[in-house]
Short mmCIF file of C-alpha atoms in Angstrom, two decimals:
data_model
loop_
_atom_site.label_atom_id
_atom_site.label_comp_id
_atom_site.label_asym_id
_atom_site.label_seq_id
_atom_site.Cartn_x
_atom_site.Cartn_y
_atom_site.Cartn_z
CA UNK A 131 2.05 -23.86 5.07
CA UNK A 132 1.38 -25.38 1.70
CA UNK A 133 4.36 -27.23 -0.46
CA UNK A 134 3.69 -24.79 -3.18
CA UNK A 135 4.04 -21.64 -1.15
CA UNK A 136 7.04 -22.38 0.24
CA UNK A 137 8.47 -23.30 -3.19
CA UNK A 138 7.65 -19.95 -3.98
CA UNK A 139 8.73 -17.82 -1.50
CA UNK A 140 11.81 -15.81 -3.70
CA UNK A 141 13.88 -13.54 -2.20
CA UNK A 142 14.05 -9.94 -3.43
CA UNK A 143 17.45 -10.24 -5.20
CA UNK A 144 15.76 -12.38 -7.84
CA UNK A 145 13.69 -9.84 -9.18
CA UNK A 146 15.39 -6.36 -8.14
CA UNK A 147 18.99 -4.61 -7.75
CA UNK A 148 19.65 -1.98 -5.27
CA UNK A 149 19.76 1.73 -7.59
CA UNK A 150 23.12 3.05 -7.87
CA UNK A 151 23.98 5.36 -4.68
CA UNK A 152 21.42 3.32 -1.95
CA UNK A 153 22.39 0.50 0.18
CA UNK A 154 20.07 -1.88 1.55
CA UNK A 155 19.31 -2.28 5.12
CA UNK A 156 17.19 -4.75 7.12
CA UNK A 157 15.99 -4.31 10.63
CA UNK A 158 17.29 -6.32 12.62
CA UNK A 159 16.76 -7.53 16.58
CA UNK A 160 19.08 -9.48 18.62
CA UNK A 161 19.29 -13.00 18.75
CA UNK A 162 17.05 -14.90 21.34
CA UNK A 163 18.53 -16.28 24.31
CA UNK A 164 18.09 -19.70 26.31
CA UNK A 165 15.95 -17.37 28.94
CA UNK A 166 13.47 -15.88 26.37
CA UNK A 167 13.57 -12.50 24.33
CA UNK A 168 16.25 -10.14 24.64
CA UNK A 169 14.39 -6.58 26.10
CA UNK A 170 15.48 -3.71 24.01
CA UNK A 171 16.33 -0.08 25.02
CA UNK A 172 14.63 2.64 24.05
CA UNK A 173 17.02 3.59 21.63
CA UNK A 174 17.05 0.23 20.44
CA UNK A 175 13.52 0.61 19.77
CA UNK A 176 14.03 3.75 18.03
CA UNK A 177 16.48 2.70 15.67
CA UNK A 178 13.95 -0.24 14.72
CA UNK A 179 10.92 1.59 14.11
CA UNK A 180 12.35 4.36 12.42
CA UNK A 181 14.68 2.50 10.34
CA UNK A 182 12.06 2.60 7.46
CA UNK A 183 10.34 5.84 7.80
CA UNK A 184 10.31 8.58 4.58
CA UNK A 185 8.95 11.51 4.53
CA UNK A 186 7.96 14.41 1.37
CA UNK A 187 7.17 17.58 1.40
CA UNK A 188 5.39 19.66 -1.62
CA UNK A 189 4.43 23.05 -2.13
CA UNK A 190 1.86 24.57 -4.15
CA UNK A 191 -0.88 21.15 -4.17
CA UNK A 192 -3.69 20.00 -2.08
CA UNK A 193 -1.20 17.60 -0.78
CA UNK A 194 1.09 19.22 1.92
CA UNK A 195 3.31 16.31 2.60
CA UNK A 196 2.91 12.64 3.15
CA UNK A 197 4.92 10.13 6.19
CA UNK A 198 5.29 6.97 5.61
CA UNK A 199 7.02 3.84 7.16
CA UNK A 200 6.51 -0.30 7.32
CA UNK A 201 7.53 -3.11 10.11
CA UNK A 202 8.56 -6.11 8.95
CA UNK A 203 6.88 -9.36 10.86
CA UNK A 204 7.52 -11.57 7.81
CA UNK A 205 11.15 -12.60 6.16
CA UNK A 206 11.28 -10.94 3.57
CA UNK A 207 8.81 -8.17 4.02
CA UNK A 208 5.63 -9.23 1.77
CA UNK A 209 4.46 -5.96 2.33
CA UNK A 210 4.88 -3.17 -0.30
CA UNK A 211 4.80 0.55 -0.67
CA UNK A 212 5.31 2.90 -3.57
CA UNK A 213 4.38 6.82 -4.21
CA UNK A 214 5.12 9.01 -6.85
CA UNK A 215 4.18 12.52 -8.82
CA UNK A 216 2.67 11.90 -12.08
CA UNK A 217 5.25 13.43 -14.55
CA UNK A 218 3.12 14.61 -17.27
CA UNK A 219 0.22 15.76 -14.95
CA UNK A 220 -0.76 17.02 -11.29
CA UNK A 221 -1.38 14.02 -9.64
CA UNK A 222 0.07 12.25 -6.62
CA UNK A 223 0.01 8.55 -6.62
CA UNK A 224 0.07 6.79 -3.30
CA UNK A 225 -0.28 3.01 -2.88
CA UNK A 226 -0.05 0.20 -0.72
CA UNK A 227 0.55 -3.41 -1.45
CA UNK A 228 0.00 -6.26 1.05
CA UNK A 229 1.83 -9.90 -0.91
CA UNK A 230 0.78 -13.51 0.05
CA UNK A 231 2.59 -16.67 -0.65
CA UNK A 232 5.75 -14.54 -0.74
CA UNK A 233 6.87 -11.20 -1.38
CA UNK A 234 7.39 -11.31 -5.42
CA UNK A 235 3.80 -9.64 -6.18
CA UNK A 236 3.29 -6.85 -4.29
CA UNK A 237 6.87 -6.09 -4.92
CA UNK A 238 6.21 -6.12 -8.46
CA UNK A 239 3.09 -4.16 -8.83
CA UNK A 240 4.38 -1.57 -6.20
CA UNK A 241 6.54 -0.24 -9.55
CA UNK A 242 4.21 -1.22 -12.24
CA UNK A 243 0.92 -0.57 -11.44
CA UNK A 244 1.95 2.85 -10.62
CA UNK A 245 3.84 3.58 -13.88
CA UNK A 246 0.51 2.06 -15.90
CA UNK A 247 -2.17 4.63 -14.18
CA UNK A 248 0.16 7.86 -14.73
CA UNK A 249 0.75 6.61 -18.65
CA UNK A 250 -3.28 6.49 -18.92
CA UNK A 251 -3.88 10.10 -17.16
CA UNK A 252 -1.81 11.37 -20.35
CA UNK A 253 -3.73 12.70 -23.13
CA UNK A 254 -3.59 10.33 -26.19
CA UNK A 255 -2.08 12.60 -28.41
CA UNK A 256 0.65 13.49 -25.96
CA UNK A 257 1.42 10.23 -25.16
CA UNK A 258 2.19 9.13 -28.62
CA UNK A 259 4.86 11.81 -28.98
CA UNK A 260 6.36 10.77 -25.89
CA UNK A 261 6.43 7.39 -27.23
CA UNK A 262 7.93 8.59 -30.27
CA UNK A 263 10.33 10.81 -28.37
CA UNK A 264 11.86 7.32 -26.41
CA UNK A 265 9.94 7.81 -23.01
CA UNK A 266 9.97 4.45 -20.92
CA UNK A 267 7.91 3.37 -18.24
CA UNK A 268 9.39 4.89 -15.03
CA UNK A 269 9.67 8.49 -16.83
CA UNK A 270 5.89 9.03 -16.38
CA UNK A 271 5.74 9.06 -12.67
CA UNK A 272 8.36 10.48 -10.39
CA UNK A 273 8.86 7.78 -7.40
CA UNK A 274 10.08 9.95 -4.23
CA UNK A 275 11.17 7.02 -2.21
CA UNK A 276 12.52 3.82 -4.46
CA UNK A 277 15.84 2.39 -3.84
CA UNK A 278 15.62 -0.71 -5.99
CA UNK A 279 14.81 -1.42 -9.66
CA UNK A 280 13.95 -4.81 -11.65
CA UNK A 281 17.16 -7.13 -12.79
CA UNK A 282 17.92 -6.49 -16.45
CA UNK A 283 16.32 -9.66 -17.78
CA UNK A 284 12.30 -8.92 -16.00
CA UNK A 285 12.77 -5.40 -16.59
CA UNK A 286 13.06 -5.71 -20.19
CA UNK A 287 10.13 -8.13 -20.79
CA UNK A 288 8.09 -5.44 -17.94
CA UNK A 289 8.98 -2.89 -20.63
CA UNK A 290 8.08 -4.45 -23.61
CA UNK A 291 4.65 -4.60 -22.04
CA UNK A 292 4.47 -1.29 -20.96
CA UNK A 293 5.10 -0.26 -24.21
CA UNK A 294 2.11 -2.24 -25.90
CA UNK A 295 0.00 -1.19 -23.39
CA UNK A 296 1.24 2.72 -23.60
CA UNK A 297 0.78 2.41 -27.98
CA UNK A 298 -3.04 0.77 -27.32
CA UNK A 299 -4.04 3.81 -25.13
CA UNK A 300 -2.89 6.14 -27.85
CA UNK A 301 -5.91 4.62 -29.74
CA UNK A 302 -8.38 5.88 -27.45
CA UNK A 303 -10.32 8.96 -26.97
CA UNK A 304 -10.78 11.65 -24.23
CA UNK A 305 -14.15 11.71 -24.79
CA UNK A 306 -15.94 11.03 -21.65
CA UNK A 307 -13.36 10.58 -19.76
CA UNK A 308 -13.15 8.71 -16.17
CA UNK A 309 -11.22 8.30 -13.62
CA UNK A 310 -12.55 5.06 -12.23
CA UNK A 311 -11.94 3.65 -15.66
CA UNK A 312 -8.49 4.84 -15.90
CA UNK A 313 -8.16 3.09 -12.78
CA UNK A 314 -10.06 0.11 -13.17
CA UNK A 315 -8.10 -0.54 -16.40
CA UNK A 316 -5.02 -0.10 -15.58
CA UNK A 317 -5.24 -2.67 -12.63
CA UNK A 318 -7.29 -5.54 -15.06
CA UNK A 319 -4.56 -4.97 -17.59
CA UNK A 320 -1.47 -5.20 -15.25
CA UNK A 321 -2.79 -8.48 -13.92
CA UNK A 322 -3.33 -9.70 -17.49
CA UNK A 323 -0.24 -8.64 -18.17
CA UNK A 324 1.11 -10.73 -15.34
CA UNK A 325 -0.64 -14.07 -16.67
CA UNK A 326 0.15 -13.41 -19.90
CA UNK A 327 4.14 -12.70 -19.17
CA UNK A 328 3.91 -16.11 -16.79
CA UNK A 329 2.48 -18.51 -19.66
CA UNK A 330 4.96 -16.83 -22.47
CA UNK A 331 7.83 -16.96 -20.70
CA UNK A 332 8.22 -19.19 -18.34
CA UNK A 333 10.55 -18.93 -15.24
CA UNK A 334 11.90 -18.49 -11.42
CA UNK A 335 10.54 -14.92 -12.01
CA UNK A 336 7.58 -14.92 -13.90
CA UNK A 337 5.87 -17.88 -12.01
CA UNK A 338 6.84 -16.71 -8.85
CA UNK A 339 4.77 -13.65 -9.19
CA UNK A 340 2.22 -15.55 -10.72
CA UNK A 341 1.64 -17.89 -8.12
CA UNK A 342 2.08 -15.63 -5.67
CA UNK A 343 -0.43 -12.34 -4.81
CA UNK A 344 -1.20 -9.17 -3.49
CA UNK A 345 -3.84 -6.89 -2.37
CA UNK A 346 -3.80 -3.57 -2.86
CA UNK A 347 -4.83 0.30 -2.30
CA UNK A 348 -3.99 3.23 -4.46
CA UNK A 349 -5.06 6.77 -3.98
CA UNK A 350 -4.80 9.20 -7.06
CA UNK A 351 -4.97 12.85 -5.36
CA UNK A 352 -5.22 16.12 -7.88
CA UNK A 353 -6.29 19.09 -6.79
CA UNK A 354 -9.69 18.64 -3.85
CA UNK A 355 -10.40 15.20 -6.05
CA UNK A 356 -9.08 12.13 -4.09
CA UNK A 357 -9.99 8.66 -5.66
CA UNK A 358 -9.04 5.75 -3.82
CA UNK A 359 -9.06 2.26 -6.19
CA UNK A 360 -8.77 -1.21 -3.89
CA UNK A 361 -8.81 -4.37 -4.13
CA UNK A 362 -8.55 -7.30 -0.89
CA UNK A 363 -8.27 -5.45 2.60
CA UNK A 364 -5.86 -2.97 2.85
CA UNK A 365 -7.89 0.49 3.64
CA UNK A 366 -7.62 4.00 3.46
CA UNK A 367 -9.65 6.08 5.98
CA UNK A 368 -9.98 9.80 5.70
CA UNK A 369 -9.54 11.97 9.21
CA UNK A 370 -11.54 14.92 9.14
CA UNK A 371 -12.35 17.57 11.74
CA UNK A 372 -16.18 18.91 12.59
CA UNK A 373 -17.33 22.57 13.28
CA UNK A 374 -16.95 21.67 16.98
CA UNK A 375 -13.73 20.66 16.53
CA UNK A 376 -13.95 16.86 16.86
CA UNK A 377 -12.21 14.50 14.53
CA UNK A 378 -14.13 11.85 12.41
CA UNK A 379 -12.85 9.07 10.35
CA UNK A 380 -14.43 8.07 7.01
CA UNK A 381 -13.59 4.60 5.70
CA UNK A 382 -13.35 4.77 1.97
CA UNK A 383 -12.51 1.14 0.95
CA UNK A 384 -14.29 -1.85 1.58
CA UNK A 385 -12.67 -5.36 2.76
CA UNK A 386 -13.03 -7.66 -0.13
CA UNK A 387 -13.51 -11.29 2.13
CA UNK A 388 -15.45 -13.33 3.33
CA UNK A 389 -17.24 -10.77 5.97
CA UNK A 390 -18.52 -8.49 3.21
CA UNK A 391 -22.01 -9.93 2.57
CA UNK A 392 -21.97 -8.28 -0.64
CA UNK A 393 -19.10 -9.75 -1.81
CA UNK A 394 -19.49 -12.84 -1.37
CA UNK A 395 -22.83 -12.81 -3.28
CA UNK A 396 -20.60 -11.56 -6.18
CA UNK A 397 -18.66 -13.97 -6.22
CA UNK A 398 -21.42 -16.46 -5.70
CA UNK A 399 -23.56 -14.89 -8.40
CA UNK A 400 -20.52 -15.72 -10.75
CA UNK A 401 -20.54 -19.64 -10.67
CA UNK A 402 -23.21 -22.47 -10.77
CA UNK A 403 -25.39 -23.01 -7.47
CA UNK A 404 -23.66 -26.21 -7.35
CA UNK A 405 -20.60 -24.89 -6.15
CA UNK A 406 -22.39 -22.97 -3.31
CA UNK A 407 -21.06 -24.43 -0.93
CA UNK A 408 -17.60 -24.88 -2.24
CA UNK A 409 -16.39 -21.36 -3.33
CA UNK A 410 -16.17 -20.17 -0.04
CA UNK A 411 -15.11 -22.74 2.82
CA UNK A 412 -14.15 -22.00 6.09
CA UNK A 413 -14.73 -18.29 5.43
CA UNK A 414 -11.74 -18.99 2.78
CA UNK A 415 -11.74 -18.68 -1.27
CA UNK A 416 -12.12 -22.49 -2.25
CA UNK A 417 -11.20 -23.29 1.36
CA UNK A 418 -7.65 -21.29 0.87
CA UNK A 419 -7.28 -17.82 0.43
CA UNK A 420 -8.92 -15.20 2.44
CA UNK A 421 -8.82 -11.71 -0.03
CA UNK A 422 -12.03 -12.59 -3.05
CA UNK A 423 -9.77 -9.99 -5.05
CA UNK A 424 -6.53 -9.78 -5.76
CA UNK A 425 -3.57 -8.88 -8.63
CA UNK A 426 -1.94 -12.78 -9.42
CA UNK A 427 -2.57 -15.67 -7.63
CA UNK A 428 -3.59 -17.21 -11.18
CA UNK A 429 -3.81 -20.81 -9.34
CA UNK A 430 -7.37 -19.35 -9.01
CA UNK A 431 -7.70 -17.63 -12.15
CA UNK A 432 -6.22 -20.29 -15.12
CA UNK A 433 -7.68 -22.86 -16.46
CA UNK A 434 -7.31 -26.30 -15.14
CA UNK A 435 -5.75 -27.25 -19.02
CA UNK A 436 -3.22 -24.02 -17.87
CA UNK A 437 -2.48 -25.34 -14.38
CA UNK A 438 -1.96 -28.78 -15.48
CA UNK A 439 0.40 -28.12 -18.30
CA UNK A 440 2.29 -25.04 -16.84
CA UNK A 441 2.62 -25.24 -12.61
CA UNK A 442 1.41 -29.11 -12.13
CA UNK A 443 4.93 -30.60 -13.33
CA UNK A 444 7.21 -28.23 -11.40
CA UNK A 445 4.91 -28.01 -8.07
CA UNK A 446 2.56 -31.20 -7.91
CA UNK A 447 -1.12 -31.73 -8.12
CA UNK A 448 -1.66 -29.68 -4.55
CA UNK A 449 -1.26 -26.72 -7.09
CA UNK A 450 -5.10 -27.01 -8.18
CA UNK A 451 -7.12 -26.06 -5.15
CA UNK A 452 -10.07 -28.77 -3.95
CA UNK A 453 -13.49 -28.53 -6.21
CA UNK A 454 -11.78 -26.09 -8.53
CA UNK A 455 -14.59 -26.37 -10.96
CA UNK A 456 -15.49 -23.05 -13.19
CA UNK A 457 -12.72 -20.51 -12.47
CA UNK A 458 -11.82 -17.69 -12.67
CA UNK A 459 -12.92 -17.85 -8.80
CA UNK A 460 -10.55 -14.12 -8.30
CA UNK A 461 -11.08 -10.76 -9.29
CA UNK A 462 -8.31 -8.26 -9.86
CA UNK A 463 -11.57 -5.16 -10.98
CA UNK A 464 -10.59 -2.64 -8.05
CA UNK A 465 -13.46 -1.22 -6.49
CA UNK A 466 -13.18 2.83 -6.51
CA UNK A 467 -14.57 5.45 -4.84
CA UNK A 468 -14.25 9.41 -5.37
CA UNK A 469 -14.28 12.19 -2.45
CA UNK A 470 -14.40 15.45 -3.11
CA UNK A 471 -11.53 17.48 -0.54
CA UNK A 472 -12.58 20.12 1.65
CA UNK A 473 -10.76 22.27 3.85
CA UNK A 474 -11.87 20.16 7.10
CA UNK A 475 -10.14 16.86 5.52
CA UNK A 476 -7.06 17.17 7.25
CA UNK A 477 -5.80 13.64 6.29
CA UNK A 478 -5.85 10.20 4.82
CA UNK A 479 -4.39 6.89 6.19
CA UNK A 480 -3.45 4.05 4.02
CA UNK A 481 -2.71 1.00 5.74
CA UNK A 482 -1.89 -2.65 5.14
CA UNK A 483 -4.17 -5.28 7.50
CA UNK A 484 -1.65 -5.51 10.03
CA UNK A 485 -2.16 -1.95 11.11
CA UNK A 486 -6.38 -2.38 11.14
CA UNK A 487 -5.76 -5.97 13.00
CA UNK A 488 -4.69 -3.95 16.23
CA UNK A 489 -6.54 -0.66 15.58
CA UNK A 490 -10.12 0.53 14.90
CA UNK A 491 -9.92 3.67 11.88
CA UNK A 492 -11.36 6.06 14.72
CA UNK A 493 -8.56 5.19 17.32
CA UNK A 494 -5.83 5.73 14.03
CA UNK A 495 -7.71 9.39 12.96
CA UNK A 496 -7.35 9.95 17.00
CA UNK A 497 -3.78 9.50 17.15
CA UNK A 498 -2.73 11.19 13.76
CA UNK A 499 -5.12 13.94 14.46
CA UNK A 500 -3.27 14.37 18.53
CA UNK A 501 0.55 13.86 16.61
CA UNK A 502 -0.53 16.60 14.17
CA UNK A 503 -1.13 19.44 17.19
CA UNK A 504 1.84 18.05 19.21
CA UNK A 505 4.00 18.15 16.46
CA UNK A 506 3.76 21.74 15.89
CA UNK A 507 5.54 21.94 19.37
CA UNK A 508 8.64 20.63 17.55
CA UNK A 509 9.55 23.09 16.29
CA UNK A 510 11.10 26.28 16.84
CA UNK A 511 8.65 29.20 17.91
CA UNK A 512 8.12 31.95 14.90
CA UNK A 513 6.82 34.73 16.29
CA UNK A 514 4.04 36.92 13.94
CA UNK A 515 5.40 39.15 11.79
CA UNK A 516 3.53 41.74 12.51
CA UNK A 517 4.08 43.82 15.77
CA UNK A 518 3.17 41.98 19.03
CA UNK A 519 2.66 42.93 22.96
CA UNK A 520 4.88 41.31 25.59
CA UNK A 521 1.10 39.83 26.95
CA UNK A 522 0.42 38.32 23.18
CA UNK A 523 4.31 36.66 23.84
CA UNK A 524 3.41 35.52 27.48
CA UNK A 525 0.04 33.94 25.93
CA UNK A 526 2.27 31.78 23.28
CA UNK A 527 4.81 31.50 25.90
CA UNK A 528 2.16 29.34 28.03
CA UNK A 529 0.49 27.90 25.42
CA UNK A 530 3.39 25.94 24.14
CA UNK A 531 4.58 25.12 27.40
CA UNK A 532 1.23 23.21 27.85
CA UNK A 533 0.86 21.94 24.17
CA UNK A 534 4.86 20.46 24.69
CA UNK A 535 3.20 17.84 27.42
CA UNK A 536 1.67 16.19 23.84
CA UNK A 537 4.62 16.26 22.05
CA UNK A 538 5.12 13.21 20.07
CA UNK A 539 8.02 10.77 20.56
CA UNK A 540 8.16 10.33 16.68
CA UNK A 541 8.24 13.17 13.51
CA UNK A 542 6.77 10.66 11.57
CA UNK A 543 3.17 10.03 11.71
CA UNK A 544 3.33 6.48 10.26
CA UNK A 545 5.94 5.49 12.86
CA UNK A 546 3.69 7.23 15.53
CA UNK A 547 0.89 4.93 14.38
CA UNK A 548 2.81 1.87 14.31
CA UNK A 549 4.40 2.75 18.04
CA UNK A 550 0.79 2.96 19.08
CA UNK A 551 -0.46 -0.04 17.39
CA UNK A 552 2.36 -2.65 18.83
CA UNK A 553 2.90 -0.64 22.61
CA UNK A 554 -0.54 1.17 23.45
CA UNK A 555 -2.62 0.18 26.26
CA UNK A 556 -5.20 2.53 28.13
CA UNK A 557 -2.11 4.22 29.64
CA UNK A 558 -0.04 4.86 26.58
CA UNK A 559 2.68 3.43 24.77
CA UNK A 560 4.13 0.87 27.32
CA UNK A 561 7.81 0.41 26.57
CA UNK A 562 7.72 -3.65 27.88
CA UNK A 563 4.95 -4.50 25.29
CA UNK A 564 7.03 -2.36 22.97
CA UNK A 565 10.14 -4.06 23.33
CA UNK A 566 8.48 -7.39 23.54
CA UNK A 567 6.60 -7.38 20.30
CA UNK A 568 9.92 -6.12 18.91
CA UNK A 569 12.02 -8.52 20.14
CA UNK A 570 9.95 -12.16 18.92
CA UNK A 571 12.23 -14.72 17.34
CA UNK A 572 11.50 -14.78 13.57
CA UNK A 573 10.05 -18.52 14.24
CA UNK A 574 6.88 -17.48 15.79
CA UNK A 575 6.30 -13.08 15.36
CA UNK A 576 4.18 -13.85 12.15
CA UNK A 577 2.02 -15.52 15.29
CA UNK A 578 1.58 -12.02 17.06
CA UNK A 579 1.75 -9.52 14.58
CA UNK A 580 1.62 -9.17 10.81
CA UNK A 581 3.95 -6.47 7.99
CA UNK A 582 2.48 -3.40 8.61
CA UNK A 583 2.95 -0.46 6.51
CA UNK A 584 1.23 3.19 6.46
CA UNK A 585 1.18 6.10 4.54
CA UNK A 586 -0.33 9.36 5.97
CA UNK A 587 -0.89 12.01 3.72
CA UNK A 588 -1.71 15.30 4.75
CA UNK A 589 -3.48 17.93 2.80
CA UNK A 590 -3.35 21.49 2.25
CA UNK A 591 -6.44 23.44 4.12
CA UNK A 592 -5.72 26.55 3.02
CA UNK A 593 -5.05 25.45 -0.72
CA UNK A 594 -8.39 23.53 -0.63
CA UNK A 595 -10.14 26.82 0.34
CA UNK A 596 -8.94 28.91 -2.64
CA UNK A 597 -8.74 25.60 -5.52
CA UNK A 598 -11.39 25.63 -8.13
CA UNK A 599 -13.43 22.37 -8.33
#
């Protein structure tokens, strides 16, 4: 591992405190013994798979209710997750964040990036008088699952920013409005924002989120529109059912590396055929990084003046990458797509890399798709309202005494997933490979298995039947 990411790996405490009323907890696996990993109990494997999991329920939105959970492989977690309702309109914000080089950015944009997109969805006019009114950054967007929140000093400097960014986009006008632009620009100006915070004020904090990264996918879900906004290769795949019956999974994000032919001629296209053969070596960014987009890293986006003066002195000359010639070399411009909801979209799955790693988007639309009908057998039988035969009761009798032989081990889709993804084999879940992968000293798991986190939303059918376009 490079000097310069190890210098920069910052634990959580130096950007965050735990809210008021929440305690923080850390899975955590026994220690290895002389002969080999400790094999964990079932209930053992429970309590570490589901030590993470969240879920929400709404009522009256296209969105019925979302699961979500993560696995930690690296220490800390460089893995983030965030999702909120947009105060001042209908939205649902979901995101995930995949860090490199330490945890510091995606736990950082997690908040912010959220809190900038639901401040842009507010008319300009309204948004002024909520400025005027006091309204900060976290009262635009209603965060159903956040224990921590930044340390007094960042969170002050994150707000003064907020707050110039909030006044500028009472300047603009509604007309001809977008919501890939809303998007777009709200991800270009956190990431400026970001740079600009790191060469003002220099410290622990600011540089370490600077020099660190993160990849990223948010959806934005309102009503049957669902817009997805990523950048790097986390993906969101949509699970939807046919006429027949049969599920199919739509991917609608694209990796951003170097497999994606048209990426790389982007990113070609942007610097002198000189450097052809140096932007991308070893199927790496300037021989180093694997995302071609991502929020931070600004070791490839400064200037070699900035690197020299600002990160050179405190971590060395490795800090400039090798023929690091015409940058910017990284984009933070998300790429967005829009899908209109129908009733036969049962689904969507968010995921960081170290769920795709392990599973194909068909095999995760399979298993969500099977946990939604066997979960139904969890709980209690309702019986119709309406007057019913003793035969109609023997029929639902039978029926869920056949449908409880696919009833899921977990109520949580996302920890369903992740069970799948670290203990399936053609059989099933295997408890040994469970337990194993569970159970790898912290020296070498990074080796076998990366963060994962998920986020399975579910959507309405009926609600997408009756909703206007």
């Amino acid at each position: 591992m490079p000097n310069i990411v190890q210098r920069l790996l910052v634990q959580r405490s130096h950007l965050f405190s735990l809210t008021a009323g929440h305690r923080c907890f850390h899975q955590t696996v026994p220690k290895r013994h002389s002969s080999g990993p400790p094999k964990l109990s079932p209930y053992d494997v429970n309590c570490v798979l589901r030590a993470n999991e969240y879920t929400q329920e709404f009522v009256g939105s296209s969105v019925k209710s979302y699961d979500t959970n993560q696995l930690a492989s690296n220490s800390p977690i460089e893995d983030s997750r965030s999702e909120g309702s947009c105060v001042h309109t209908s939205g649902l914000l979901v995101g995930i964040f995949d860090g490199h080089a330490g945890a510091a950015c995606s736990q950082v944009i997690s908040k912010r990036l959220m809190r900038y997109i639901a401040a842009s969805l507010v008319p300009p006019d309204d948004l002024k008088q909520h400025i005027q009114n006091g309204a900060q950054s976290h009262s635009f967007i209603n965060c159903h699952n956040d224990k921590l929140e930044f340390v007094s000093e960042i969170k002050d400097l994150y707000e003064r920013n907020f707050n110039i960014f909030a006044n500028e986009l009472t300047n603009t006008t509604l007309a001809g409005f977008q919501m890939h632009q809303v998007l777009e620009n709200a991800f270009l100006r956190l990431d400026q924002d970001l740079s600009r915070e790191a060469i003002e004020n220099p410290s622990l904090r600011t540089m370490s989120v600077a020099m660190s990264g993160a990849v990223a996918v948010v959806a934005h879900i309102d009503g049957p529109h669902l817009h997805i906004a990523s950048v790097g290769d986390c993906s969101a795949v949509l699970g939807t059912v046919t006429d027949t019956g049969q599920w199919t999974a739509k991917k609608l994000t694209n990796e951003h590396n170097s497999d994606n032919v048209a990426e790389v001629r982007r990113l070609l296209n942007e610097h002198p055929a000189t450097e052809r053969d140096t932007v991308i070596r070893g199927e790496r960014l300037l021989g180093q990084l694997a995302p071609l987009r991502a929020i931070g890293d600004f070791r490839y986006k400064w200037t070699r003046q900035q690197l020299q003066e600002l990160v050179v002195p405190q971590f060395g000359e490795q800090v400039i990458a090798p023929f690091y010639l015409t940058p910017p070399y990284l984009s933070a411009c998300p790429e967005i797509t829009h899908h209109m909801l129908t009733p036969r979209d049962k689904f969507l799955i968010l995921a960081s890399d170290g769920l795709w790693d392990t599973m194909s988007p068909m095999q995760t639309v399979h298993l969500v798709g099977e946990h939604m009908y066997g979960k139904a057998f969890l709980q209690p039988l309702k019986l119709p309202k309406h007057d019913v035969t003793f035969g109609e009761i023997s029929q639902m009798l039978s029926t869920r005494k056949a449908g409880l032989q696919k009833k899921p081990l977990d109520r949580n889709a996302a920890t369903h997933l992740i069970r799948n993804a670290l203990g399936g084999t053609e059989y099933g879940v295997e408890h040994s490979k469970l337990s194993h992968m569970l159970s790898l000293p912290q020296d070498i798991v990074r080796l076998f298995r990366d963060d994962i986190t998920i986020t399975v939303v579910f959507f309405d059918s009926e609600y997408l039947r009756n909703c206007p376009t």
